[in-house]
Amino acid sequence: MCLDTIMISGTAGRNRKTVYLDNAASTPVDDAVIVEMIPYLKEQYGNPSSIHRFGRDTGRALQLARRRVADLIGARPREIIFTSGGTEADNLAIKGAALQARKQDPERRCIITSSIEHDAILEPCKALESSGFDIVYLPVTADGLVRPSDLKDTISKKAGRVALVSIMYANNEVGSIQPVAELASIAHAAGALFHTDAVQAAGKIPVDVNNAQVDLMSISSHKINGPKGTGALYIRHGVMLHPLIHGGGQEFLVRSGTENVHGIVGFGKACELAREKIGLYGAVRELRDYMVSKVLGGIAHCRLNGPDDQAKRLPTNAHFTFYGVNGEDMIIKLDEYGFAVSTGSACSVKKQKPSHVLKAMGFSYEEITGSLRITLGLQNTREEIDSLVQALSEIVGELRSLSPFKEKYD
Amino acid sequence: MCLDTIMISGTAGRNRKTVYLDNAASTPVDDAVIVEMIPYLKEQYGNPSSIHRFGRDTGRALQLARRRVADLIGARPREIIFTSGGTEADNLAIKGAALQARKQDPERRCIITSSIEHDAILEPCKALESSGFDIVYLPVTADGLVRPSDLKDTISKKAGRVALVSIMYANNEVGSIQPVAELASIAHAAGALFHTDAVQAAGKIPVDVNNAQVDLMSISSHKINGPKGTGALYIRHGVMLHPLIHGGGQEFLVRSGTENVHGIVGFGKACELAREKIGLYGAVRELRDYMVSKVLGGIAHCRLNGPDDQAKRLPTNAHFTFYGVNGEDMIIKLDEYGFAVSTGSACSVKKQKPSHVLKAMGFSYEEITGSLRITLGLQNTREEIDSLVQALSEIVGELRSLSPFKEKYD
């Protein structure tokens, strides 16, 4: 196909031999997505708010994309608000619900979230805290799971004062899938809204806003083989939010700004493909399990972190601790060997800080520094995993041999 | 070139015969911009916050783009914050400066802006107004120009209480270029910050943050032949803003969220091209002047709106009133004839409202409803203008013949 010729003649190409195993950080954009985007970069450049043909054409493209995104999560198109990504969607949900609640009932100043949320949730919460909101961070189990009983207890202590409960659908570091429907029903019983950050879950496991009983749900395009720079917030019909970005009134007066048309078109196509391909994650889960058993069987002093119950874990996620080794050293070495992996969240520039997720799960300093996250995508193969495990085994051995405590790991 | 083959085989193509004269609403993306973007959709899909090769490669691409954007407006790369577009940049400037000022000095609760700003300025101001800020909307002349004396008077009345002055660089409807440097120096003398929305001006006339003496400047990619969904806020070194979107701390802790890498790469290239092509706007100005003289000479009961002094008007803008005709009817007819133009701002979904810009300029209801904005780009030709004027002449004649007041315009 013609598109490939451009790719090869482009500035890229150096990464051809690197095996990408950091799919929780970002994913390759599907070729079919790019093909649908290009006309909206090239000839369909109208502003969707314009009333002439150029505007109407891009307006129709937004409609189709909105329907495709809605279909992925069982929503209605009118309930989808396009944003610049998962982080903006999370900010709109948290701040939008908090400020709206304060307008309606100044007593509802409490937000309950978990201690293992992404920074896109924790930081807006901190910002609200400094302007008078009361934020409660629920603890988690050693597996990285929120206990519904903890939410119930907190809500009863804060009776009538909880505006919003926000618990992520699946954790970005250890892949733990939270009991969202159960948590949402507890929130609703107390008259609070329920939001979930489903950025890691949507498109990889079946996610449905009605089954999950959520009022607000954030999703992101670039985590599901769509382009970066676009995402969406699902807002259940009837739920009101204070806007974060004011202006021309686009996105049903909730989120202003000329729409990122080509990005939204790509996101729509990525959602359609994700829905078609959801069944393929069974094979990804098998590949992940194969990798886990090879790592645990082949490398000493190593453990798998996150839920033991594999039904409570994303099919794409594996998270290990290699005792006596520094995770960042492993990443750099693996990079030299041609493998791209991560220690934890890539969506943060504050790399020096130890993972707040692992801390909340009760990990020791050594367990945190020795951690490594490997996240699979549909494109990964058994051969790639075999070569990764081989490299990992050599690297862990080499790094341990340089450690002052090397006797401990002989 | 190969890219063209894709375009032709894509879903677009219906607009080939339509002449696009709505370049203030959005612009065609330059082919060279698309070519630079594609590798960052295809192979360079790393998250710039990742420390492996994929992340470092996209991180470098952001650096280059940041330098190119900075170069267009005479800034330093570290002073450029990428946003999802002009509207978000405006929101970050207005709310960010207002909330930061309130933190530092609760007395500084006044913001001065003009009555002809874009909704991306006016709506954030209204939102702040409802949370205790004092907003002053300066009047304008009949030409659509802010008088420095009005700013001086207002500032002296609000002595010590002005946090921010925000006046657009050039108006999006009538193209009037404001005396930004003079206004900025008045703001600074009173200890206030100065922001300008330069979305319409940057890339079309020389814009330099130091000559203009501004602290904050918003620019947008899709107005200068770059992709939609990306823009930037210039923040002068040392100026602090309260963030609008919190999270992982990207964009120097000012604007969180995984960067829209391919969009930013395209925006950077568009800025580089805009800098190279700024001299070509002399020819655009000549083409615009040719059109204005043909319209005024060939169609009766019609006038040009905006500054008489052509040095105070964007080279791309022409804004007319055709008495006795409805502007939206003209747009629909022109669309049928194959011309895309506008009545005013396309960046708003609230079409039913008469233009607040023309109202502020003192226009009558008839003058507002009969208005038409024609905005040129580098791609437009003399032949296109000739055929537009011919079509416009026929359409105005036809619409007037249907008017109950047709005798008035015989």
XYZ file of C-alpha atoms in Angstrom, chain A residues 2-8 10-20 22-23 25-31 34-54 56-58 60 84 87-88 91 95 118-121 123-124 127 130 222-223 227-230 242-251 253 255-263 328 331-332 335-343 345-351 379, chain B residues 2-8 10-20 22-23 25-31 34-54 56-58 60 84 87-88 91 95 118-121 123-124 127 130 222-223 227-230 242-251 253 255-263 328 331-332 335-343 345-351 379:
222
model
C 1.014 3.499 -0.808
C 0.983 4.714 2.807
C 3.896 2.424 3.658
C 6.082 4.084 1.077
C 5.632 7.392 2.835
C 6.431 5.861 6.182
C 9.656 4.391 4.891
C 9.832 9.587 6.347
C 12.159 10.538 9.175
C 11.250 7.474 11.216
C 12.538 3.965 10.779
C 15.162 3.717 13.486
C 12.789 1.883 15.794
C 12.102 -0.992 13.427
C 14.122 -3.458 15.423
C 12.911 -2.402 18.853
C 10.196 -4.558 20.380
C 7.557 -2.326 21.904
C 4.978 -0.434 26.763
C 1.426 -0.437 25.425
C 2.011 4.203 27.912
C 0.929 4.551 24.293
C 0.099 2.288 21.359
C 0.906 2.188 17.641
C -1.805 3.835 15.549
C -3.624 1.321 13.367
C -3.055 1.818 9.598
C -4.417 6.760 9.675
C -6.116 6.160 6.317
C -9.387 7.577 7.694
C -7.614 10.577 9.236
C -5.687 11.765 6.183
C -8.617 13.253 4.209
C -9.411 15.406 7.258
C -5.891 16.756 7.214
C -5.816 17.250 3.485
C -9.082 18.218 1.828
C -11.671 18.258 4.565
C -10.235 21.195 6.437
C -13.469 23.053 7.182
C -14.320 24.269 10.655
C -17.239 22.079 11.807
C -19.012 25.222 13.043
C -19.035 26.745 9.529
C -22.346 26.523 7.697
C -20.903 26.009 4.200
C -20.114 22.658 2.637
C -16.627 22.380 4.191
C -21.016 20.476 7.053
C -18.660 17.749 5.832
C -16.458 17.888 8.914
C -20.822 14.874 9.654
C -7.862 16.681 24.167
C -6.153 13.922 31.341
C -8.508 16.674 30.226
C -10.040 17.127 34.930
C -13.506 19.745 38.660
C -3.482 8.306 37.906
C -2.034 11.789 38.475
C -4.738 13.107 36.136
C -7.169 12.354 38.995
C -3.659 16.351 40.942
C -7.081 17.889 40.175
C -6.068 21.496 43.438
C -6.565 23.777 48.283
C -3.855 6.790 22.052
C -4.210 3.884 24.462
C -3.905 9.080 17.633
C -2.663 11.119 20.583
C -4.356 14.422 21.441
C -7.923 13.201 21.678
C -19.241 23.117 35.163
C -17.121 23.544 31.977
C -13.353 23.606 32.215
C -12.739 25.344 28.868
C -15.171 28.142 27.957
C -15.637 29.710 24.536
C -17.664 29.146 21.390
C -19.864 26.487 22.974
C -18.749 23.428 21.003
C -19.418 19.929 22.389
C -21.702 23.839 25.490
C -16.147 21.907 26.044
C -15.328 24.812 23.742
C -12.713 25.044 21.024
C -12.587 24.125 17.341
C -12.767 20.343 17.243
C -9.618 18.319 16.506
C -11.410 16.833 13.491
C -8.750 14.480 12.102
C -7.899 13.307 15.622
C 15.393 2.125 35.710
C 14.825 -0.258 31.350
C 17.991 1.342 30.060
C 16.439 -0.433 25.629
C 20.001 -1.236 24.535
C 18.913 -4.812 23.856
C 15.993 -3.479 21.776
C 13.038 -3.719 24.140
C 10.842 -0.834 25.254
C 9.275 -1.336 28.695
C 8.569 0.831 31.720
C 8.844 0.980 35.492
C 3.313 5.242 34.641
C 4.769 6.992 31.614
C 2.161 9.687 31.805
C 4.106 11.652 34.335
C 7.238 13.707 34.096
C 8.007 13.301 37.794
C 10.168 10.254 37.283
C 0.884 -6.640 17.717
C 2.509 9.390 -3.266
C 0.514 11.348 -0.663
C -1.772 12.686 -3.373
C -2.766 9.196 -4.407
C -4.056 8.552 -0.919
C -5.962 11.803 -0.887
C -7.713 10.973 -4.106
C -9.836 8.777 0.354
C -13.385 9.738 1.270
C -12.838 13.385 0.363
C -12.920 14.919 -3.063
C -16.358 16.484 -3.204
C -14.963 19.894 -2.332
C -12.572 20.071 -5.255
C -14.607 22.649 -7.099
C -15.484 24.801 -4.134
C -13.398 27.943 -3.701
C -12.468 28.292 -0.059
C -13.084 31.326 4.867
C -9.461 31.206 5.960
C -12.279 29.979 10.264
C -9.705 27.350 9.343
C -7.036 26.798 6.713
C -5.906 23.912 4.498
C -3.023 21.993 6.029
C 0.180 22.396 4.022
C 1.381 19.165 2.352
C 1.302 16.447 6.681
C 4.487 14.764 5.489
C 6.241 15.680 8.760
C 3.276 14.502 10.839
C 2.839 11.033 9.347
C 5.897 9.344 10.922
C 4.573 10.443 14.332
C 1.307 8.704 13.611
C 2.920 5.625 12.184
C 6.226 4.573 13.699
C 7.076 7.207 16.273
C 4.264 6.383 18.636
C 6.171 6.557 21.909
C 4.921 8.579 24.860
C 7.359 11.512 25.206
C 7.504 10.882 28.967
C 8.847 7.330 28.431
C 12.565 6.923 29.012
C 13.151 4.315 26.295
C 14.053 5.054 22.688
C 10.454 5.536 21.532
C 13.209 9.917 23.599
C 12.486 10.137 19.865
C 9.104 11.798 20.361
C 13.141 15.303 20.579
C -5.185 21.749 22.489
C -9.419 28.383 23.008
C -7.559 26.392 25.650
C -8.658 29.959 28.943
C -8.165 31.909 34.301
C -13.462 36.116 20.656
C -15.805 33.991 22.794
C -12.712 32.100 23.981
C -11.864 35.266 25.942
C -16.733 33.344 28.108
C -13.861 32.642 30.540
C -17.168 32.529 34.250
C -19.640 34.793 38.448
C -5.150 25.444 12.253
C -5.301 29.142 11.415
C -3.527 20.751 11.892
C -6.488 21.341 14.193
C -6.279 20.318 17.853
C -3.092 22.120 18.786
C -2.476 28.595 37.914
C -2.812 25.451 35.719
C -6.125 24.680 34.049
C -5.444 20.965 33.466
C -3.636 19.130 36.271
C -1.976 15.728 36.040
C 1.386 14.243 35.125
C 3.120 17.616 34.971
C 3.871 17.802 31.254
C 4.613 21.195 29.630
C 4.099 21.573 35.085
C -0.381 21.867 31.231
C -0.658 18.151 31.909
C -1.619 15.350 29.542
C 0.280 13.188 27.066
C 1.386 15.537 24.317
C -0.415 15.492 20.948
C 2.897 14.624 19.295
C 1.906 14.441 15.625
C -0.229 17.577 15.996
C -26.793 33.809 5.902
C -23.618 32.220 2.383
C -26.066 29.502 1.415
C -22.186 27.711 -1.202
C -24.462 26.531 -4.038
C -22.342 28.533 -6.467
C -19.216 26.873 -5.054
C -17.804 29.504 -2.689
C -17.204 29.043 1.036
C -17.425 32.283 3.020
C -18.809 33.335 6.395
C -20.897 35.962 8.141
C -16.869 33.997 13.564
C -17.076 30.305 12.725
C -15.626 29.384 16.063
C -18.970 29.540 17.772
C -21.982 27.292 17.658
C -24.316 30.084 18.718
C -25.156 31.131 15.196
C -3.775 29.520 -1.988
